[in-house]
Amino acid sequence: MDSPLRVAVLLGSTRDGRFGPVVANWFRAHLDRRDDMTADLIDLVETPLPTVFPVLGQPPAAEEHVELLSAVSPRLAAADAFVIVTPEYNRSFPASLKNAIDWHNREWNAKPVGFVAYGGFSAGLRAVEQLRLVMAELHAVTVRDAVGLQAPWAQIGHDGAAANPGADAAAKAMLDQLAWWGHALREARAARPYGV
Ligand SMILES: Cc1cc2nc3c(=O)[nH]c(=O)nc-3n(C[C@H](O)[C@H](O)[C@H](O)COP(=O)(O)O)c2cc1C
């Protein structure tokens, strides 16, 4: 059997009192039950990134910026696939998440991305649709099915259990697609490094 896919789970919300960790931990349990994937949860509260960028094409000059990036960038580079856990903020995704995405480029290239979104009425799906555009620019492949949780506080308990079995089914469907693309693209990158 192929070695397990390394899946970086990027938790995009950094708000005080956020619900994001409950969603991320519920989803992480799905990954932990699979033998074809390993998970690395990147929480942007634990590993914040600078918001001031260097001159385009140049590395960051500030030592503290280099240090902050070193806690995130190698983990994205090592990943075979990504899952972005995002709330919807003002019909889009949070600025903290865009900042983390924009700090990187080659780390995303030719890799699949799945989404676990949550929010109010829209279940976070408007954030997902905007993220698909962003990830296309970064030569990443977004998988068709996303997990969308409407009012997740009524669906996922702090114990990590989903009150709605549809949420578990959606997580499995998305991960099955991510697995197919993850293996296919890992083999393709090994055979023909992506540099287009
Ligand atoms: C600044 C802000 C804007 C929001 N905008 C939307 C929105 O446009 N659509 C929506 O369905 N929910 C919206 N919400 C509700 C959030 O999706 C919901 O509170 C979610 O739990 C936020 O994620 P977090 O708790 O991890 O920060 C918004 C929340 C905040 C804080």
PDB file of C-alpha atoms and ligand atoms in Angstrom:
ATOM      1  CA  MET A   1       0.000   0.000   0.000  1.00  0.00           C
ATOM      2  CA  ASP A   2       1.128   3.574  -0.652  1.00  0.00           C
ATOM      3  CA  SER A   3       2.470   5.477   2.322  1.00  0.00           C
ATOM      4  CA  PRO A   4      -0.218   7.594   4.014  1.00  0.00           C
ATOM      5  CA  LEU A   5      -0.926  10.991   2.544  1.00  0.00           C
ATOM      6  CA  ARG A   6       0.251  13.843   4.706  1.00  0.00           C
ATOM      7  CA  VAL A   7      -2.735  16.157   5.101  1.00  0.00           C
ATOM      8  CA  ALA A   8      -2.174  19.639   6.506  1.00  0.00           C
ATOM      9  CA  VAL A   9      -5.366  20.938   8.120  1.00  0.00           C
ATOM     10  CA  LEU A  10      -5.290  24.724   8.199  1.00  0.00           C
ATOM     11  CA  LEU A  11      -7.601  26.309  10.745  1.00  0.00           C
ATOM     12  CA  GLY A  12      -8.327  29.784   9.446  1.00  0.00           C
ATOM     13  CA  SER A  13     -10.176  31.577  12.218  1.00  0.00           C
ATOM     14  CA  THR A  14      -8.251  33.426  14.912  1.00  0.00           C
ATOM     15  CA  ARG A  15     -11.089  35.250  16.661  1.00  0.00           C
ATOM     16  CA  ASP A  16     -11.290  35.354  20.479  1.00  0.00           C
ATOM     17  CA  GLY A  17     -14.059  32.959  21.459  1.00  0.00           C
ATOM     18  CA  ARG A  18     -13.964  31.259  18.041  1.00  0.00           C
ATOM     19  CA  PHE A  19     -15.805  28.012  17.373  1.00  0.00           C
ATOM     20  CA  GLY A  20     -13.187  26.901  14.867  1.00  0.00           C
ATOM     21  CA  PRO A  21     -11.242  24.509  17.138  1.00  0.00           C
ATOM     22  CA  VAL A  22     -14.393  22.483  17.845  1.00  0.00           C
ATOM     23  CA  VAL A  23     -14.963  22.035  14.108  1.00  0.00           C
ATOM     24  CA  ALA A  24     -11.276  21.319  13.457  1.00  0.00           C
ATOM     25  CA  ASN A  25     -11.062  18.713  16.221  1.00  0.00           C
ATOM     26  CA  TRP A  26     -14.227  16.966  15.038  1.00  0.00           C
ATOM     27  CA  PHE A  27     -12.809  16.824  11.540  1.00  0.00           C
ATOM     28  CA  ARG A  28      -9.355  15.787  12.766  1.00  0.00           C
ATOM     29  CA  ALA A  29     -10.953  12.722  14.374  1.00  0.00           C
ATOM     30  CA  HIS A  30     -12.148  11.672  10.908  1.00  0.00           C
ATOM     31  CA  LEU A  31      -8.601  11.855   9.622  1.00  0.00           C
ATOM     32  CA  ASP A  32      -7.236   9.968  12.612  1.00  0.00           C
ATOM     33  CA  ARG A  33      -9.584   7.055  11.903  1.00  0.00           C
ATOM     34  CA  ARG A  34      -8.191   6.585   8.390  1.00  0.00           C
ATOM     35  CA  ASP A  35      -5.106   4.537   7.648  1.00  0.00           C
ATOM     36  CA  ASP A  36      -4.463   6.235   4.293  1.00  0.00           C
ATOM     37  CA  MET A  37      -3.827   9.700   5.775  1.00  0.00           C
ATOM     38  CA  THR A  38      -1.945  11.407   8.589  1.00  0.00           C
ATOM     39  CA  ALA A  39      -2.948  14.833   9.879  1.00  0.00           C
ATOM     40  CA  ASP A  40      -0.994  17.932  10.809  1.00  0.00           C
ATOM     41  CA  LEU A  41      -3.270  20.578  12.308  1.00  0.00           C
ATOM     42  CA  ILE A  42      -1.992  24.113  11.749  1.00  0.00           C
ATOM     43  CA  ASP A  43      -3.796  26.577  13.998  1.00  0.00           C
ATOM     44  CA  LEU A  44      -3.051  30.196  13.100  1.00  0.00           C
ATOM     45  CA  VAL A  45      -3.552  31.230  16.717  1.00  0.00           C
ATOM     46  CA  GLU A  46      -0.731  28.951  17.832  1.00  0.00           C
ATOM     47  CA  THR A  47       1.456  29.796  14.847  1.00  0.00           C
ATOM     48  CA  PRO A  48       0.527  33.349  13.783  1.00  0.00           C
ATOM     49  CA  LEU A  49       2.093  34.813  10.661  1.00  0.00           C
ATOM     50  CA  PRO A  50       3.308  38.359  10.030  1.00  0.00           C
ATOM     51  CA  THR A  51       0.996  40.711   8.175  1.00  0.00           C
ATOM     52  CA  VAL A  52       3.703  42.899   6.650  1.00  0.00           C
ATOM     53  CA  PHE A  53       5.110  41.423   3.448  1.00  0.00           C
ATOM     54  CA  PRO A  54       8.611  41.830   2.017  1.00  0.00           C
ATOM     55  CA  VAL A  55       9.373  43.267  -1.398  1.00  0.00           C
ATOM     56  CA  LEU A  56       7.912  40.932  -4.015  1.00  0.00           C
ATOM     57  CA  GLY A  57      10.285  38.083  -4.764  1.00  0.00           C
ATOM     58  CA  GLN A  58      12.519  38.745  -1.767  1.00  0.00           C
ATOM     59  CA  PRO A  59      12.648  36.760   1.484  1.00  0.00           C
ATOM     60  CA  PRO A  60      11.464  38.456   4.685  1.00  0.00           C
ATOM     61  CA  ALA A  61      14.171  40.636   6.175  1.00  0.00           C
ATOM     62  CA  ALA A  62      12.975  40.705   9.782  1.00  0.00           C
ATOM     63  CA  GLU A  63      14.355  37.886  11.907  1.00  0.00           C
ATOM     64  CA  GLU A  64      11.094  37.512  13.812  1.00  0.00           C
ATOM     65  CA  HIS A  65       9.184  37.098  10.543  1.00  0.00           C
ATOM     66  CA  VAL A  66      11.528  34.326   9.449  1.00  0.00           C
ATOM     67  CA  GLU A  67      10.969  32.616  12.774  1.00  0.00           C
ATOM     68  CA  LEU A  68       7.174  32.869  12.579  1.00  0.00           C
ATOM     69  CA  LEU A  69       7.173  31.499   9.030  1.00  0.00           C
ATOM     70  CA  SER A  70       9.434  28.622   9.997  1.00  0.00           C
ATOM     71  CA  ALA A  71       6.641  27.258  12.185  1.00  0.00           C
ATOM     72  CA  VAL A  72       4.242  27.009   9.240  1.00  0.00           C
ATOM     73  CA  SER A  73       5.927  27.003   5.815  1.00  0.00           C
ATOM     74  CA  PRO A  74       7.820  23.680   6.103  1.00  0.00           C
ATOM     75  CA  ARG A  75       4.624  21.964   7.215  1.00  0.00           C
ATOM     76  CA  LEU A  76       2.753  23.229   4.164  1.00  0.00           C
ATOM     77  CA  ALA A  77       5.662  22.238   1.934  1.00  0.00           C
ATOM     78  CA  ALA A  78       5.672  18.711   3.373  1.00  0.00           C
ATOM     79  CA  ALA A  79       1.949  18.206   2.873  1.00  0.00           C
ATOM     80  CA  ASP A  80       0.560  16.040   0.075  1.00  0.00           C
ATOM     81  CA  ALA A  81      -2.906  17.531   0.475  1.00  0.00           C
ATOM     82  CA  PHE A  82      -4.694  20.268   2.390  1.00  0.00           C
ATOM     83  CA  VAL A  83      -7.946  20.765   4.194  1.00  0.00           C
ATOM     84  CA  ILE A  84      -8.904  24.337   4.956  1.00  0.00           C
ATOM     85  CA  VAL A  85     -11.242  24.772   7.905  1.00  0.00           C
ATOM     86  CA  THR A  86     -12.885  28.142   7.466  1.00  0.00           C
ATOM     87  CA  PRO A  87     -15.778  30.143   8.843  1.00  0.00           C
ATOM     88  CA  GLU A  88     -17.662  32.600   6.684  1.00  0.00           C
ATOM     89  CA  TYR A  89     -16.988  36.237   7.500  1.00  0.00           C
ATOM     90  CA  ASN A  90     -18.929  38.824   5.518  1.00  0.00           C
ATOM     91  CA  ARG A  91     -19.679  36.388   2.678  1.00  0.00           C
ATOM     92  CA  SER A  92     -16.020  35.415   2.428  1.00  0.00           C
ATOM     93  CA  PHE A  93     -13.241  33.853   4.477  1.00  0.00           C
ATOM     94  CA  PRO A  94     -11.204  35.476   7.266  1.00  0.00           C
ATOM     95  CA  ALA A  95      -8.275  37.777   6.594  1.00  0.00           C
ATOM     96  CA  SER A  96      -6.064  35.587   8.803  1.00  0.00           C
ATOM     97  CA  LEU A  97      -6.547  32.744   6.357  1.00  0.00           C
ATOM     98  CA  LYS A  98      -5.851  34.876   3.279  1.00  0.00           C
ATOM     99  CA  ASN A  99      -2.677  36.105   4.954  1.00  0.00           C
ATOM    100  CA  ALA A 100      -1.482  32.531   5.515  1.00  0.00           C
ATOM    101  CA  ILE A 101      -2.322  31.598   1.935  1.00  0.00           C
ATOM    102  CA  ASP A 102      -0.561  34.639   0.474  1.00  0.00           C
ATOM    103  CA  TRP A 103       2.686  33.972   2.331  1.00  0.00           C
ATOM    104  CA  HIS A 104       3.078  30.826   0.269  1.00  0.00           C
ATOM    105  CA  ASN A 105       3.036  29.802  -3.348  1.00  0.00           C
ATOM    106  CA  ARG A 106       5.003  26.714  -4.347  1.00  0.00           C
ATOM    107  CA  GLU A 107       3.797  24.978  -1.199  1.00  0.00           C
ATOM    108  CA  TRP A 108       0.305  24.835  -2.726  1.00  0.00           C
ATOM    109  CA  ASN A 109       1.266  23.907  -6.285  1.00  0.00           C
ATOM    110  CA  ALA A 110      -0.182  20.736  -7.823  1.00  0.00           C
ATOM    111  CA  LYS A 111      -1.799  19.578  -4.572  1.00  0.00           C
ATOM    112  CA  PRO A 112      -5.450  18.991  -3.734  1.00  0.00           C
ATOM    113  CA  VAL A 113      -7.450  21.123  -1.304  1.00  0.00           C
ATOM    114  CA  GLY A 114     -10.638  20.170   0.505  1.00  0.00           C
ATOM    115  CA  PHE A 115     -12.815  22.461   2.594  1.00  0.00           C
ATOM    116  CA  VAL A 116     -14.647  22.276   5.891  1.00  0.00           C
ATOM    117  CA  ALA A 117     -16.721  25.424   6.166  1.00  0.00           C
ATOM    118  CA  TYR A 118     -19.126  26.711   8.747  1.00  0.00           C
ATOM    119  CA  GLY A 119     -21.194  29.768   9.397  1.00  0.00           C
ATOM    120  CA  GLY A 120     -24.720  30.992   9.766  1.00  0.00           C
ATOM    121  CA  PHE A 121     -27.337  30.719   7.048  1.00  0.00           C
ATOM    122  CA  SER A 122     -24.862  29.911   4.264  1.00  0.00           C
ATOM    123  CA  ALA A 123     -23.010  27.085   6.077  1.00  0.00           C
ATOM    124  CA  GLY A 124     -19.783  28.821   5.075  1.00  0.00           C
ATOM    125  CA  LEU A 125     -20.170  27.810   1.444  1.00  0.00           C
ATOM    126  CA  ARG A 126     -19.735  31.326   0.087  1.00  0.00           C
ATOM    127  CA  ALA A 127     -16.305  31.354   1.748  1.00  0.00           C
ATOM    128  CA  VAL A 128     -15.534  28.080  -0.018  1.00  0.00           C
ATOM    129  CA  GLU A 129     -16.505  29.392  -3.435  1.00  0.00           C
ATOM    130  CA  GLN A 130     -14.174  32.347  -3.010  1.00  0.00           C
ATOM    131  CA  LEU A 131     -11.369  30.107  -1.801  1.00  0.00           C
ATOM    132  CA  ARG A 132     -11.692  27.985  -4.937  1.00  0.00           C
ATOM    133  CA  LEU A 133     -10.744  31.046  -7.017  1.00  0.00           C
ATOM    134  CA  VAL A 134      -7.766  31.808  -4.808  1.00  0.00           C
ATOM    135  CA  MET A 135      -6.490  28.238  -4.867  1.00  0.00           C
ATOM    136  CA  ALA A 136      -6.756  28.077  -8.661  1.00  0.00           C
ATOM    137  CA  GLU A 137      -4.308  30.983  -8.842  1.00  0.00           C
ATOM    138  CA  LEU A 138      -1.916  28.914  -6.725  1.00  0.00           C
ATOM    139  CA  HIS A 139      -2.090  25.906  -9.078  1.00  0.00           C
ATOM    140  CA  ALA A 140      -3.928  23.855  -6.496  1.00  0.00           C
ATOM    141  CA  VAL A 141      -6.855  21.543  -7.258  1.00  0.00           C
ATOM    142  CA  THR A 142      -9.975  21.914  -5.156  1.00  0.00           C
ATOM    143  CA  VAL A 143     -12.085  18.810  -4.631  1.00  0.00           C
ATOM    144  CA  ARG A 144     -15.730  18.987  -5.597  1.00  0.00           C
ATOM    145  CA  ASP A 145     -17.460  18.118  -2.340  1.00  0.00           C
ATOM    146  CA  ALA A 146     -17.039  20.412   0.639  1.00  0.00           C
ATOM    147  CA  VAL A 147     -18.301  20.045   4.175  1.00  0.00           C
ATOM    148  CA  GLY A 148     -20.653  22.909   4.996  1.00  0.00           C
ATOM    149  CA  LEU A 149     -21.938  23.231   8.536  1.00  0.00           C
ATOM    150  CA  GLN A 150     -24.846  25.568   9.146  1.00  0.00           C
ATOM    151  CA  ALA A 151     -24.803  26.828  12.757  1.00  0.00           C
ATOM    152  CA  PRO A 152     -22.146  24.254  13.752  1.00  0.00           C
ATOM    153  CA  TRP A 153     -22.688  24.937  17.449  1.00  0.00           C
ATOM    154  CA  ALA A 154     -26.008  23.075  17.008  1.00  0.00           C
ATOM    155  CA  GLN A 155     -24.333  20.201  15.129  1.00  0.00           C
ATOM    156  CA  ILE A 156     -20.980  19.481  16.754  1.00  0.00           C
ATOM    157  CA  GLY A 157     -20.521  19.102  20.492  1.00  0.00           C
ATOM    158  CA  HIS A 158     -17.437  20.180  22.421  1.00  0.00           C
ATOM    159  CA  ASP A 159     -16.860  16.423  22.897  1.00  0.00           C
ATOM    160  CA  GLY A 160     -16.276  16.196  19.141  1.00  0.00           C
ATOM    161  CA  ALA A 161     -19.432  14.231  18.374  1.00  0.00           C
ATOM    162  CA  ALA A 162     -21.690  15.287  15.500  1.00  0.00           C
ATOM    163  CA  ALA A 163     -25.389  15.456  16.305  1.00  0.00           C
ATOM    164  CA  ASN A 164     -26.084  15.433  12.582  1.00  0.00           C
ATOM    165  CA  PRO A 165     -24.914  12.197  10.854  1.00  0.00           C
ATOM    166  CA  GLY A 166     -24.950  14.102   7.560  1.00  0.00           C
ATOM    167  CA  ALA A 167     -21.880  16.000   8.752  1.00  0.00           C
ATOM    168  CA  ASP A 168     -19.918  12.770   9.219  1.00  0.00           C
ATOM    169  CA  ALA A 169     -21.042  11.510   5.814  1.00  0.00           C
ATOM    170  CA  ALA A 170     -19.967  14.783   4.196  1.00  0.00           C
ATOM    171  CA  ALA A 171     -16.549  14.601   5.854  1.00  0.00           C
ATOM    172  CA  LYS A 172     -16.024  11.065   4.552  1.00  0.00           C
ATOM    173  CA  ALA A 173     -17.119  11.975   1.011  1.00  0.00           C
ATOM    174  CA  MET A 174     -14.749  14.926   0.886  1.00  0.00           C
ATOM    175  CA  LEU A 175     -11.834  12.915   2.304  1.00  0.00           C
ATOM    176  CA  ASP A 176     -12.388  10.094  -0.185  1.00  0.00           C
ATOM    177  CA  GLN A 177     -12.077  12.616  -3.024  1.00  0.00           C
ATOM    178  CA  LEU A 178      -9.050  14.228  -1.388  1.00  0.00           C
ATOM    179  CA  ALA A 179      -7.415  10.786  -1.117  1.00  0.00           C
ATOM    180  CA  TRP A 180      -7.867  10.084  -4.823  1.00  0.00           C
ATOM    181  CA  TRP A 181      -6.436  13.421  -5.865  1.00  0.00           C
ATOM    182  CA  GLY A 182      -3.747  13.317  -3.218  1.00  0.00           C
ATOM    183  CA  HIS A 183      -2.373   9.987  -4.433  1.00  0.00           C
ATOM    184  CA  ALA A 184      -2.746  10.894  -8.104  1.00  0.00           C
ATOM    185  CA  LEU A 185      -0.965  14.230  -7.734  1.00  0.00           C
ATOM    186  CA  ARG A 186       1.763  12.870  -5.453  1.00  0.00           C
ATOM    187  CA  GLU A 187       2.611  10.260  -8.072  1.00  0.00           C
ATOM    188  CA  ALA A 188       2.439  12.870 -10.829  1.00  0.00           C
ATOM    189  CA  ARG A 189       4.734  15.310  -8.981  1.00  0.00           C
ATOM    190  CA  ALA A 190       7.236  12.518  -8.396  1.00  0.00           C
ATOM    191  CA  ALA A 191       7.186  11.487 -12.058  1.00  0.00           C
ATOM    192  CA  ARG A 192       7.203  15.027 -13.429  1.00  0.00           C
ATOM    193  CA  PRO A 193       7.968  17.864 -10.988  1.00  0.00           C
ATOM    194  CA  TYR A 194       5.454  20.658 -11.389  1.00  0.00           C
ATOM    195  CA  GLY A 195       7.028  23.837 -12.698  1.00  0.00           C
ATOM    196  CA  VAL A 196       4.490  25.289 -15.072  1.00  0.00           C
TER     197      VAL A 196
HETATM  198  C1  LIG B   1     -16.882  39.329  11.313  1.00  0.00           C
HETATM  199  C2  LIG B   1     -17.910  38.246  11.131  1.00  0.00           C
HETATM  200  C3  LIG B   1     -18.639  38.201   9.956  1.00  0.00           C
HETATM  201  C4  LIG B   1     -19.566  37.167   9.750  1.00  0.00           C
HETATM  202  N1  LIG B   1     -20.205  37.101   8.565  1.00  0.00           N
HETATM  203  C5  LIG B   1     -20.992  36.030   8.285  1.00  0.00           C
HETATM  204  C6  LIG B   1     -21.567  35.873   6.990  1.00  0.00           C
HETATM  205  O1  LIG B   1     -21.379  36.672   6.089  1.00  0.00           O
HETATM  206  N2  LIG B   1     -22.324  34.781   6.763  1.00  0.00           N
HETATM  207  C7  LIG B   1     -22.548  33.839   7.741  1.00  0.00           C
HETATM  208  O2  LIG B   1     -23.247  32.853   7.463  1.00  0.00           O
HETATM  209  N3  LIG B   1     -22.022  33.969   8.983  1.00  0.00           N
HETATM  210  C8  LIG B   1     -21.243  35.029   9.269  1.00  0.00           C
HETATM  211  N4  LIG B   1     -20.680  35.164  10.509  1.00  0.00           N
HETATM  212  C9  LIG B   1     -20.929  34.132  11.514  1.00  0.00           C
HETATM  213  C10 LIG B   1     -19.740  33.186  11.593  1.00  0.00           C
HETATM  214  O3  LIG B   1     -19.587  32.396  10.439  1.00  0.00           O
HETATM  215  C11 LIG B   1     -19.849  32.296  12.815  1.00  0.00           C
HETATM  216  O4  LIG B   1     -19.978  33.122  13.952  1.00  0.00           O
HETATM  217  C12 LIG B   1     -18.634  31.408  12.983  1.00  0.00           C
HETATM  218  O5  LIG B   1     -18.751  30.673  14.172  1.00  0.00           O
HETATM  219  C13 LIG B   1     -17.355  32.214  13.027  1.00  0.00           C
HETATM  220  O6  LIG B   1     -16.246  31.371  13.130  1.00  0.00           O
HETATM  221  P1  LIG B   1     -15.308  31.423  14.428  1.00  0.00           P
HETATM  222  O7  LIG B   1     -16.238  31.229  15.592  1.00  0.00           O
HETATM  223  O8  LIG B   1     -14.336  30.297  14.279  1.00  0.00           O
HETATM  224  O9  LIG B   1     -14.660  32.772  14.436  1.00  0.00           O
HETATM  225  C14 LIG B   1     -19.789  36.196  10.755  1.00  0.00           C
HETATM  226  C15 LIG B   1     -19.059  36.284  11.953  1.00  0.00           C
HETATM  227  C16 LIG B   1     -18.130  37.292  12.129  1.00  0.00           C
HETATM  228  C17 LIG B   1     -17.325  37.313  13.414  1.00  0.00           C
END
